[in-house]
CSV table of C-alpha atoms in Angstrom, one decimal:
chain,number,residue,atom,x,y,z
A,1,MET,CA,-34.1,2.3,19.1
A,2,SER,CA,-35.8,-0.4,17.1
A,3,ASP,CA,-38.4,-2.8,18.8
A,4,ALA,CA,-36.3,-5.8,18.3
A,5,ARG,CA,-33.2,-4.0,19.9
A,6,TRP,CA,-35.3,-2.7,22.8
A,7,ALA,CA,-36.9,-6.3,23.3
A,8,LEU,CA,-33.2,-7.6,23.5
A,9,ILE,CA,-32.1,-5.2,26.4
A,10,ALA,CA,-35.6,-4.3,28.0
A,11,PRO,CA,-35.3,-7.0,30.7
A,12,VAL,CA,-32.0,-5.5,32.0
A,13,PHE,CA,-33.4,-2.2,32.7
A,14,SER,CA,-36.7,-3.7,34.0
A,15,VAL,CA,-34.6,-5.9,36.6
A,16,TRP,CA,-32.6,-2.8,37.5
A,17,ARG,CA,-35.8,-0.5,38.0
A,18,ALA,CA,-37.5,-3.5,39.9
A,19,ARG,CA,-34.5,-3.8,42.3
A,20,ARG,CA,-35.0,-0.1,43.3
A,21,THR,CA,-38.9,-0.1,43.9
A,22,GLY,CA,-40.2,-0.3,47.2
A,23,PRO,CA,-41.6,1.9,50.0
A,24,GLY,CA,-39.9,5.2,50.4
A,25,THR,CA,-39.1,5.4,46.6
A,26,ALA,CA,-40.7,8.0,44.3
A,27,ALA,CA,-43.3,6.8,41.5
A,28,ARG,CA,-41.7,6.2,38.2
A,29,VAL,CA,-42.9,8.9,35.7
A,30,HIS,CA,-40.7,8.3,32.9
A,31,ASP,CA,-40.5,5.2,30.4
A,32,LEU,CA,-37.2,3.4,30.3
A,33,ARG,CA,-37.3,3.2,26.5
A,34,GLU,CA,-37.5,7.1,26.5
A,35,ILE,CA,-34.6,7.4,28.9
A,36,VAL,CA,-32.4,5.0,26.8
A,37,ASN,CA,-33.4,6.8,23.6
A,38,ALA,CA,-32.5,10.0,25.1
A,39,ILE,CA,-29.1,8.5,26.1
A,40,LEU,CA,-28.5,7.3,22.5
A,41,TYR,CA,-29.4,10.7,21.2
A,42,VAL,CA,-26.9,12.5,23.3
A,43,ASN,CA,-24.3,9.9,22.1
A,44,ARG,CA,-25.1,10.0,18.6
A,45,THR,CA,-25.3,14.0,18.3
A,46,GLY,CA,-22.4,14.9,20.9
A,47,ILE,CA,-24.5,17.6,22.4
A,48,PRO,CA,-24.4,18.6,25.9
A,49,TRP,CA,-26.9,17.2,28.3
A,50,GLU,CA,-28.4,20.6,28.9
A,51,TYR,CA,-29.4,20.8,25.0
A,52,LEU,CA,-31.4,17.6,25.1
A,53,PRO,CA,-34.7,18.3,23.1
A,54,HIS,CA,-38.0,18.7,24.9
A,55,ASP,CA,-39.4,15.5,23.4
A,56,PHE,CA,-37.3,13.6,25.9
A,57,PRO,CA,-37.5,13.5,29.4
A,58,PRO,CA,-35.7,16.2,31.5
A,59,TYR,CA,-31.9,16.1,30.9
A,60,LYS,CA,-31.1,16.0,34.6
A,61,THR,CA,-33.4,12.7,34.8
A,62,VAL,CA,-31.8,11.0,31.8
A,63,TYR,CA,-28.3,11.8,33.1
A,64,ASP,CA,-29.1,10.6,36.7
A,65,TYR,CA,-30.3,7.3,35.0
A,66,TYR,CA,-27.1,7.2,32.8
A,67,ALA,CA,-24.7,7.8,35.8
A,68,LYS,CA,-26.5,5.1,37.8
A,69,TRP,CA,-26.3,2.5,35.0
A,70,GLU,CA,-22.7,3.4,34.4
A,71,ALA,CA,-21.8,3.0,37.9
A,72,ASP,CA,-23.4,-0.3,38.7
A,73,GLY,CA,-22.6,-1.8,35.3
A,74,THR,CA,-26.1,-2.0,33.7
A,75,THR,CA,-25.0,-0.2,30.5
A,76,GLN,CA,-22.3,-2.8,30.2
A,77,GLN,CA,-24.7,-5.8,30.4
A,78,ALA,CA,-27.0,-4.2,27.8
A,79,HIS,CA,-23.9,-3.7,25.5
A,80,ASP,CA,-22.8,-7.2,26.1
A,81,LEU,CA,-26.2,-8.5,25.0
A,82,SER,CA,-26.2,-6.3,22.1
A,83,ARG,CA,-22.6,-7.3,21.1
A,84,ASP,CA,-23.1,-11.1,21.5
A,85,LYS,CA,-26.3,-11.0,19.3
A,86,THR,CA,-24.4,-9.2,16.4
A,87,ARG,CA,-21.5,-11.3,16.7
A,88,ARG,CA,-23.6,-14.5,16.5
A,89,ALA,CA,-25.6,-13.0,13.5
A,90,HIS,CA,-22.2,-12.6,11.8
A,91,GLY,CA,-21.4,-16.4,12.6
A,92,ARG,CA,-18.8,-15.6,15.2
A,93,SER,CA,-18.4,-16.7,18.6
A,94,ALA,CA,-19.7,-14.5,21.4
A,95,GLU,CA,-16.5,-13.7,23.0
A,96,PRO,CA,-13.6,-12.2,20.8
A,97,THR,CA,-10.7,-14.3,20.3
A,98,ALA,CA,-7.9,-11.8,19.7
A,99,ALA,CA,-7.4,-8.2,20.9
A,100,VAL,CA,-4.9,-5.1,19.8
A,101,VAL,CA,-2.9,-3.6,22.2
A,102,ASP,CA,-1.6,-0.2,21.6
A,103,ALA,CA,0.5,2.4,23.5
A,104,GLN,CA,1.0,6.0,23.5
A,105,SER,CA,2.9,8.8,25.2
A,106,VAL,CA,0.6,11.6,26.3
A,107,LYS,CA,2.1,15.1,27.3
A,108,THR,CA,1.9,16.1,30.9
A,109,SER,CA,2.3,19.3,32.7
A,110,ALA,CA,5.5,20.9,33.5
A,111,ASN,CA,4.2,21.2,37.0
A,112,VAL,CA,4.2,17.4,37.5
A,113,ALA,CA,6.9,15.7,39.3
A,114,GLU,CA,9.6,14.2,37.0
A,115,THR,CA,9.3,10.8,38.9
A,116,SER,CA,5.7,10.5,37.9
A,117,HIS,CA,6.4,10.7,34.1
A,118,GLY,CA,6.9,7.0,33.9
A,119,ILE,CA,8.8,4.8,31.2
A,120,ALA,CA,7.9,6.8,28.4
A,121,ARG,CA,10.4,9.7,29.6
A,122,LEU,CA,13.1,7.2,29.9
A,123,ARG,CA,12.4,5.3,26.4
A,124,ARG,CA,12.3,8.6,24.3
A,125,PRO,CA,13.7,11.5,26.2
A,126,GLN,CA,14.0,13.6,23.1
A,127,ARG,CA,10.3,13.4,22.0
A,128,THR,CA,7.2,13.9,24.6
A,129,ALA,CA,7.7,14.0,28.0
A,130,GLY,CA,4.7,12.3,29.6
A,131,ARG,CA,3.1,9.2,30.7
A,132,GLY,CA,2.4,6.0,28.8
A,133,ARG,CA,-1.1,5.2,28.0
A,134,ASP,CA,-2.1,1.9,26.9
A,135,ARG,CA,-5.3,0.6,25.0
A,136,LEU,CA,-7.0,-2.7,24.5
A,137,ALA,CA,-9.3,-3.1,21.8
A,138,PRO,CA,-11.2,-6.0,20.2
A,139,HIS,CA,-9.0,-7.2,17.0
A,140,ASP,CA,-12.1,-7.1,14.7
A,141,GLY,CA,-12.8,-3.4,15.5
A,142,ALA,CA,-15.8,-1.9,17.2
A,143,ASP,CA,-19.1,-3.1,17.8
A,144,PRO,CA,-21.3,-2.0,14.8
A,145,SER,CA,-24.5,-2.3,16.9
A,146,THR,CA,-23.5,0.2,19.5
A,147,PRO,CA,-23.2,3.9,18.5
A,148,ARG,CA,-19.8,5.6,19.5
A,149,ARG,CA,-18.9,9.4,19.9
A,150,PRO,CA,-16.7,10.3,16.8
A,151,ARG,CA,-13.2,10.8,17.5
A,152,ARG,CA,-11.7,14.2,17.2
A,153,PRO,CA,-9.8,14.9,13.9
A,154,HIS,CA,-6.1,14.8,14.0
A,155,SER,CA,-4.7,18.3,14.2
A,156,SER,CA,-1.6,17.4,12.0
A,157,GLY,CA,-4.0,16.8,9.0
A,158,SER,CA,-2.6,13.2,8.4
A,159,PRO,CA,-4.8,10.5,9.3
A,160,SER,CA,-2.9,7.8,11.3
A,161,SER,CA,-4.0,4.3,11.8
A,162,PRO,CA,-5.7,3.8,15.4
A,163,THR,CA,-3.7,0.7,15.5
A,164,SER,CA,-0.1,1.8,14.2
A,165,GLY,CA,2.7,0.2,16.2
A,166,ALA,CA,0.1,-2.0,17.7
A,167,ARG,CA,0.7,-5.7,18.4
A,168,THR,CA,-2.1,-8.4,17.9
A,169,ILE,CA,-2.3,-11.0,20.9
A,170,ARG,CA,-4.4,-14.1,20.2
A,171,ARG,CA,-5.8,-16.2,22.8
A,172,SER,CA,-5.2,-20.3,22.5
C-alpha cells in the first residue's frame, strides 16, 4: 500500500484500535498497516487465509481483524474515503448520481419448497426454477482504487455483459 493511500485511511484504523484499548486488553503486537497489507494481499491473489506468506502477521490474527472490521463497518469507512478521493480526483462528486439495477434467476435445490421459489418461477417456468436475485451497482462501474476479487469465468464460453437486461436509474 502506498504511503499516500495509508495516510488517507490510517486515522480510521487508529480510531478503531484506540476504542479497543484499555484495562484487560492484550498488548498490540502487529502494525495495523501490515494487517491491511495482508488483507489486500489475500484479496489481490485470491489465496486461502491459511496460505498467507510468513512475511505478514499470522493468518488467524489477520482474519480476526478483517472479520471485526467487516462486522462493525470499519472497512466500509476506509473504502468510502478512498472512493471519495478517487472520484474527486477525476472531477466527479463524492457520491454517484446514477446506479444500475440488474436481476438474475438463481437455480435452487429440488429439496426447497416450491412456495419459496419466488416470482422468477412464475415469470419463466420453462427456464430456471429459482429465486430472483437483484444487484445494485454504481453506473460508472467499480471503484478503480479498490482491488476486487476476479469473477469466475463463464462456463458457456461466451462473455456476457454484467449489465445485460439492466435498467439505469438516475437520481434527480
